[in-house]
Tab-separated table of C-alpha atoms in Angstrom:
chain	number	residue	atom	x	y	z
A	68	UNK	CA	-18.305	-19.343	-6.205
A	69	UNK	CA	-14.502	-19.599	-6.315
A	70	UNK	CA	-14.371	-17.083	-9.139
A	71	UNK	CA	-16.344	-14.574	-7.086
A	72	UNK	CA	-14.095	-15.115	-4.084
A	73	UNK	CA	-10.916	-14.545	-6.093
A	74	UNK	CA	-12.400	-11.469	-7.751
A	75	UNK	CA	-13.137	-10.067	-4.291
A	76	UNK	CA	-9.563	-10.864	-3.243
A	77	UNK	CA	-8.242	-8.644	-6.053
A	78	UNK	CA	-10.321	-5.731	-4.753
A	79	UNK	CA	-9.388	-6.237	-1.106
A	80	UNK	CA	-5.656	-6.696	-1.651
A	81	UNK	CA	-5.200	-3.640	-3.883
A	82	UNK	CA	-4.756	-0.974	-1.126
A	83	UNK	CA	-2.193	-3.161	0.643
A	84	UNK	CA	-0.424	-3.979	-2.622
A	85	UNK	CA	-0.105	-0.319	-3.646
A	86	UNK	CA	1.199	0.661	-0.210
A	87	UNK	CA	3.597	-2.292	-0.226
A	88	UNK	CA	4.996	-1.193	-3.591
A	89	UNK	CA	5.657	2.198	-1.989
A	90	UNK	CA	7.429	0.453	0.882
A	91	UNK	CA	9.454	-1.603	-1.612
A	92	UNK	CA	10.829	1.461	-3.353
A	93	UNK	CA	11.803	3.019	-0.029
A	94	UNK	CA	13.370	-0.216	1.192
A	95	UNK	CA	15.425	-0.532	-1.997
A	96	UNK	CA	16.515	3.097	-1.586
A	97	UNK	CA	17.650	2.468	1.987
A	98	UNK	CA	14.794	4.237	3.806
A	99	UNK	CA	12.704	2.024	6.085
A	100	UNK	CA	9.210	3.460	5.653
A	101	UNK	CA	6.759	2.595	8.418
A	102	UNK	CA	4.545	5.617	7.710
A	103	UNK	CA	2.465	3.674	5.163
A	104	UNK	CA	-0.485	3.443	7.554
A	105	UNK	CA	-0.685	7.193	8.081
A	106	UNK	CA	-0.188	8.032	4.424
A	107	UNK	CA	-2.959	5.661	3.382
A	108	UNK	CA	-5.294	7.287	5.897
A	109	UNK	CA	-4.484	10.770	4.605
A	110	UNK	CA	-5.010	9.536	1.044
A	111	UNK	CA	-8.399	8.061	1.922
A	112	UNK	CA	-9.560	11.282	3.568
A	113	UNK	CA	-8.255	13.465	0.742
A	114	UNK	CA	-10.002	11.289	-1.856
A	115	UNK	CA	-13.367	11.528	-0.106
A	116	UNK	CA	-12.996	15.257	0.590
A	117	UNK	CA	-12.169	15.941	-3.063
A	118	UNK	CA	-15.023	13.732	-4.196
A	119	UNK	CA	-17.454	15.806	-2.119
A	120	UNK	CA	-15.966	19.051	-3.439
A	121	UNK	CA	-15.613	18.194	-7.129
A	122	UNK	CA	-17.909	15.197	-7.663
A	123	UNK	CA	-15.319	13.411	-9.784
A	124	UNK	CA	-13.606	10.180	-8.684
A	125	UNK	CA	-10.645	10.788	-10.996
A	126	UNK	CA	-10.062	14.260	-9.509
A	127	UNK	CA	-10.405	12.673	-6.081
A	128	UNK	CA	-7.649	10.169	-6.883
A	129	UNK	CA	-5.330	12.897	-8.174
A	130	UNK	CA	-6.000	15.032	-5.096
A	131	UNK	CA	-5.202	12.073	-2.839
A	132	UNK	CA	-1.913	11.511	-4.679
A	133	UNK	CA	-0.891	15.145	-4.288
A	134	UNK	CA	-1.890	15.329	-0.609
A	135	UNK	CA	-0.007	12.185	0.399
A	136	UNK	CA	3.078	13.274	-1.529
A	137	UNK	CA	2.987	16.532	0.444
A	138	UNK	CA	2.374	14.583	3.669
A	139	UNK	CA	5.523	12.547	2.913
A	140	UNK	CA	7.734	15.676	2.957
A	141	UNK	CA	8.752	15.339	6.646
A	142	UNK	CA	10.045	11.820	6.017
A	143	UNK	CA	11.680	12.837	2.742
A	144	UNK	CA	13.463	15.803	4.269
A	145	UNK	CA	14.053	14.502	7.781
A	146	UNK	CA	14.801	10.855	7.057
A	147	UNK	CA	16.284	10.935	3.590
A	148	UNK	CA	17.921	14.338	3.248
A	149	UNK	CA	18.979	15.271	6.786
A	150	UNK	CA	19.731	11.783	8.124
A	151	UNK	CA	17.024	11.636	10.813
A	152	UNK	CA	15.680	8.351	12.150
A	153	UNK	CA	12.991	7.251	9.639
A	154	UNK	CA	11.329	5.019	12.244
A	155	UNK	CA	10.783	7.883	14.666
A	156	UNK	CA	9.562	10.170	11.895
A	157	UNK	CA	7.305	7.413	10.536
A	158	UNK	CA	5.682	6.836	13.919
A	159	UNK	CA	5.114	10.570	14.233
A	160	UNK	CA	3.476	10.715	10.806
A	161	UNK	CA	1.166	7.808	11.659
A	162	UNK	CA	0.035	9.537	14.853
A	163	UNK	CA	-0.340	12.854	13.048
A	164	UNK	CA	-2.461	11.296	10.306
A	165	UNK	CA	-4.901	9.759	12.792
A	166	UNK	CA	-5.370	13.030	14.658
A	167	UNK	CA	-5.371	15.261	11.597
A	168	UNK	CA	-7.999	13.308	9.662
A	169	UNK	CA	-10.258	13.076	12.740
A	170	UNK	CA	-9.972	16.840	13.280
A	171	UNK	CA	-10.555	17.710	9.629
A	172	UNK	CA	-13.540	15.360	9.439
A	173	UNK	CA	-15.208	17.325	12.209
A	174	UNK	CA	-13.990	20.762	11.137
A	175	UNK	CA	-14.821	20.467	7.430
A	176	UNK	CA	-17.893	18.238	7.434
A	177	UNK	CA	-19.250	18.555	10.960
A	178	UNK	CA	-19.397	14.801	11.551
A	179	UNK	CA	-17.547	12.299	13.684
A	180	UNK	CA	-16.977	8.642	13.030
A	181	UNK	CA	-18.037	8.055	9.422
A	182	UNK	CA	-18.661	10.415	6.528
A	183	UNK	CA	-21.269	9.161	4.081
A	184	UNK	CA	-22.314	11.707	1.476
A	185	UNK	CA	-24.289	11.242	-1.754
A	186	UNK	CA	-21.670	13.380	-3.484
A	187	UNK	CA	-18.989	10.761	-2.831
A	188	UNK	CA	-18.784	8.628	-5.958
A	189	UNK	CA	-17.040	5.268	-6.031
A	190	UNK	CA	-14.445	4.558	-8.683
A	191	UNK	CA	-16.157	3.224	-11.812
A	192	UNK	CA	-15.671	-0.385	-12.787
A	193	UNK	CA	-15.203	-1.363	-16.373
A	194	UNK	CA	-14.679	-4.427	-18.437
A	195	UNK	CA	-11.844	-5.244	-20.785
A	196	UNK	CA	-13.339	-6.913	-23.805
A	197	UNK	CA	-10.484	-9.323	-24.561
A	198	UNK	CA	-10.120	-10.248	-20.905
A	199	UNK	CA	-13.822	-10.913	-20.408
A	200	UNK	CA	-13.770	-13.622	-23.070
A	201	UNK	CA	-11.116	-15.753	-21.349
A	202	UNK	CA	-12.687	-18.662	-19.440
A	203	UNK	CA	-12.274	-18.529	-15.635
A	204	UNK	CA	-9.697	-15.709	-15.769
A	205	UNK	CA	-12.238	-13.339	-17.279
A	206	UNK	CA	-14.691	-13.901	-14.425
A	207	UNK	CA	-11.934	-13.188	-11.887
A	208	UNK	CA	-10.005	-10.335	-13.446
A	209	UNK	CA	-12.665	-8.441	-15.421
A	210	UNK	CA	-14.904	-5.710	-14.010
A	211	UNK	CA	-12.567	-3.971	-11.570
A	212	UNK	CA	-11.700	-0.301	-11.281
A	213	UNK	CA	-8.622	1.325	-12.790
A	214	UNK	CA	-6.534	1.216	-9.592
A	215	UNK	CA	-6.820	-2.583	-9.378
A	216	UNK	CA	-5.338	-2.995	-12.857
A	217	UNK	CA	-2.802	-0.253	-12.158
A	218	UNK	CA	-1.564	-2.076	-9.060
A	219	UNK	CA	-0.735	-5.221	-11.062
A	220	UNK	CA	0.859	-3.207	-13.833
A	221	UNK	CA	2.944	-1.495	-11.159
A	222	UNK	CA	4.183	-4.868	-9.880
A	223	UNK	CA	5.441	-5.776	-13.352
A	224	UNK	CA	6.950	-2.344	-14.024
A	225	UNK	CA	8.794	-2.254	-10.707
A	226	UNK	CA	10.077	-5.779	-11.242
A	227	UNK	CA	11.574	-4.763	-14.593
A	228	UNK	CA	12.809	-1.424	-13.269
A	229	UNK	CA	14.579	-2.837	-10.219
A	230	UNK	CA	16.185	-5.895	-11.807
A	231	UNK	CA	16.419	-5.207	-15.531
A	232	UNK	CA	17.494	-1.571	-15.828
A	233	UNK	CA	20.639	0.328	-14.868
A	234	UNK	CA	18.508	2.895	-13.025
A	235	UNK	CA	17.120	0.121	-10.858
A	236	UNK	CA	20.622	-1.208	-10.299
A	237	UNK	CA	21.702	2.258	-9.178
A	238	UNK	CA	18.742	2.524	-6.804
A	239	UNK	CA	19.570	-0.830	-5.239
A	240	UNK	CA	23.186	0.231	-4.930
A	241	UNK	CA	22.116	3.373	-3.075
A	242	UNK	CA	20.103	1.305	-0.648
A	243	UNK	CA	22.720	-1.400	-0.070
A	244	UNK	CA	26.003	0.526	-0.114
A	245	UNK	CA	25.272	4.273	-0.221
A	246	UNK	CA	28.918	5.246	0.215
A	247	UNK	CA	29.916	3.225	-2.846
A	248	UNK	CA	27.015	4.658	-4.854
A	249	UNK	CA	28.091	8.169	-3.867
A	250	UNK	CA	31.650	7.388	-4.924
A	251	UNK	CA	30.279	6.354	-8.322
A	252	UNK	CA	28.671	9.777	-8.703
A	253	UNK	CA	25.107	9.096	-7.518
A	254	UNK	CA	23.432	11.821	-5.459
A	255	UNK	CA	22.178	9.574	-2.640
A	256	UNK	CA	20.152	12.221	-0.803
A	257	UNK	CA	18.395	13.374	-3.948
A	258	UNK	CA	17.521	9.809	-4.965
A	259	UNK	CA	16.160	8.934	-1.520
A	260	UNK	CA	14.154	12.153	-1.262
A	261	UNK	CA	12.548	11.589	-4.659
A	262	UNK	CA	11.734	7.961	-3.864
A	263	UNK	CA	10.095	8.831	-0.533
A	264	UNK	CA	7.907	11.438	-2.249
A	265	UNK	CA	6.998	8.958	-4.999
A	266	UNK	CA	6.127	6.401	-2.333
A	267	UNK	CA	3.863	8.997	-0.738
A	268	UNK	CA	2.030	9.393	-4.042
A	269	UNK	CA	1.549	5.619	-4.295
A	270	UNK	CA	0.076	5.593	-0.801
A	271	UNK	CA	-2.385	8.191	-2.072
A	272	UNK	CA	-3.558	5.661	-4.654
A	273	UNK	CA	-3.836	3.065	-1.889
A	274	UNK	CA	-5.963	5.404	0.229
A	275	UNK	CA	-8.174	6.312	-2.736
A	276	UNK	CA	-8.784	2.631	-3.460
A	277	UNK	CA	-9.645	2.027	0.183
A	278	UNK	CA	-12.166	4.873	0.348
A	279	UNK	CA	-13.587	4.801	-3.185
A	280	UNK	CA	-12.932	1.239	-4.369
A	281	UNK	CA	-15.373	-1.169	-2.773
A	282	UNK	CA	-17.101	1.561	-0.731
A	283	UNK	CA	-17.670	5.312	-1.053
A	284	UNK	CA	-17.086	6.751	2.406
A	285	UNK	CA	-14.489	7.763	4.949
A	286	UNK	CA	-14.335	6.462	8.509
A	287	UNK	CA	-11.931	7.420	11.267
A	288	UNK	CA	-8.899	5.097	11.228
A	289	UNK	CA	-10.431	3.168	8.334
A	290	UNK	CA	-7.027	1.821	7.299
A	291	UNK	CA	-7.317	-0.481	10.357
A	292	UNK	CA	-3.737	-1.678	10.214
A	293	UNK	CA	-3.492	-2.235	6.444
A	294	UNK	CA	-0.437	-0.002	6.279
A	295	UNK	CA	1.282	-2.187	8.856
A	296	UNK	CA	0.285	-5.281	6.875
A	297	UNK	CA	1.945	-3.659	3.846
A	298	UNK	CA	5.136	-3.236	5.888
A	299	UNK	CA	5.039	-6.934	6.771
A	300	UNK	CA	4.386	-7.831	3.120
A	301	UNK	CA	7.556	-5.965	2.141
A	302	UNK	CA	9.481	-7.967	4.720
A	303	UNK	CA	7.896	-11.269	3.681
A	304	UNK	CA	8.565	-10.611	0.016
A	305	UNK	CA	12.110	-9.402	0.749
A	306	UNK	CA	11.374	-6.173	-1.119
A	307	UNK	CA	10.825	-8.124	-4.359
A	308	UNK	CA	7.656	-6.990	-6.214
A	309	UNK	CA	6.557	-10.511	-7.170
A	310	UNK	CA	7.092	-11.917	-3.690
A	311	UNK	CA	5.239	-8.981	-2.164
A	312	UNK	CA	2.322	-9.446	-4.574
A	313	UNK	CA	2.061	-13.068	-3.447
A	314	UNK	CA	2.090	-12.025	0.208
A	315	UNK	CA	-0.606	-9.404	-0.434
A	316	UNK	CA	-2.717	-12.017	-2.206
A	317	UNK	CA	-2.563	-14.152	0.936
A	318	UNK	CA	-3.696	-11.253	3.101
A	319	UNK	CA	-6.488	-10.401	0.663
A	320	UNK	CA	-7.622	-14.026	0.615
A	321	UNK	CA	-7.808	-14.091	4.421
A	322	UNK	CA	-9.808	-10.857	4.363
A	323	UNK	CA	-12.230	-12.181	1.725
A	324	UNK	CA	-12.752	-15.479	3.543
A	325	UNK	CA	-13.419	-13.534	6.733
A	326	UNK	CA	-16.132	-11.509	5.001
A	327	UNK	CA	-17.719	-14.698	3.643
A	328	UNK	CA	-17.721	-16.252	7.102
A	329	UNK	CA	-19.479	-13.152	8.451
A	330	UNK	CA	-22.212	-13.882	5.952
A	331	UNK	CA	-22.489	-17.357	7.431
A	332	UNK	CA	-23.133	-15.916	10.878
A	333	UNK	CA	-19.644	-15.997	12.381
A	334	UNK	CA	-19.111	-12.930	14.615
A	335	UNK	CA	-17.191	-10.177	12.836
A	336	UNK	CA	-14.979	-9.776	15.909
A	337	UNK	CA	-13.505	-13.171	15.028
A	338	UNK	CA	-13.347	-12.837	11.247
A	339	UNK	CA	-11.834	-9.339	11.395
A	340	UNK	CA	-8.750	-10.618	13.151
A	341	UNK	CA	-7.922	-13.152	10.409
A	342	UNK	CA	-5.540	-10.895	8.374
A	343	UNK	CA	-3.807	-9.715	11.530
A	344	UNK	CA	-3.447	-13.245	12.874
A	345	UNK	CA	-1.838	-14.228	9.570
A	346	UNK	CA	0.444	-11.188	9.837
A	347	UNK	CA	1.503	-12.258	13.318
A	348	UNK	CA	2.159	-15.826	12.172
A	349	UNK	CA	4.157	-14.485	9.230
A	350	UNK	CA	6.313	-12.406	11.566
A	351	UNK	CA	6.895	-15.439	13.777
A	352	UNK	CA	7.852	-17.417	10.678
A	353	UNK	CA	10.284	-14.691	9.641
A	354	UNK	CA	11.849	-14.746	13.073
A	355	UNK	CA	12.219	-18.526	13.046
A	356	UNK	CA	13.704	-18.460	9.558
A	357	UNK	CA	16.276	-15.890	10.634
A	358	UNK	CA	17.140	-17.924	13.719
A	359	UNK	CA	17.569	-21.110	11.679
A	360	UNK	CA	19.823	-19.287	9.243
A	361	UNK	CA	22.041	-18.077	12.079
A	362	UNK	CA	22.261	-21.612	13.479
A	363	UNK	CA	23.283	-23.011	10.079
A	364	UNK	CA	25.954	-20.335	9.647
A	365	UNK	CA	27.556	-20.989	13.037
């Protein structure tokens, strides 16, 4: 029972974790990215649209990555290259994504609300032989799709990149003291632009996992605040990949428990708010921690 719950947590947390890794890169590069929600939504729509067109989940994932990277251009150019306010641009992208995907859903497929098509194929799940043989861990970690494993690999790679390599050190320097990084010869604008586009691609993976991971459909506004939860996870984890992974696990656990409680007859209106209630409590905790720190320093 516990093994099944934890296995479900890994599936549910993956879209948030991938988006949060995108937010981490941007945060470390000095660009506050609140457009994660909109990018995930565009990625989810692009994945389903490509799945209908090509009938291949792998092509669908690649198409989602490309589309979200393109969708990130306004933030990359406006916020990173030309010094615009990334918060304003991010809000605009979130609003644009909601309207654009709703319009395209009607214009391309002639439906409103939810697109369910037999041509949409969910991402295949597979087992890893060596992993399956490990007691307890095998039952939890085996049998997921590629994006679930990729998300955890990404956590480890980013942790090494940011804190164990000189390129990561340079990226952190750009985010913390851009003038000093520029004086050392780093092209700050080019770095930030590239990171924002890379973050867009990661949000494409997050959207693809959302639409083709546990389900195989697209629904209007199906991200349902997960992009905002990813933003909070970045703040909770202080832009550290391991801390963010732990925060995402907590959100995924709340989501999984909510689904189990629905099965026990609890109204979904109550269980659906569990991740968002935890997010709100986390934000209150962050605020209190900041206030206590200021009191100690005075």
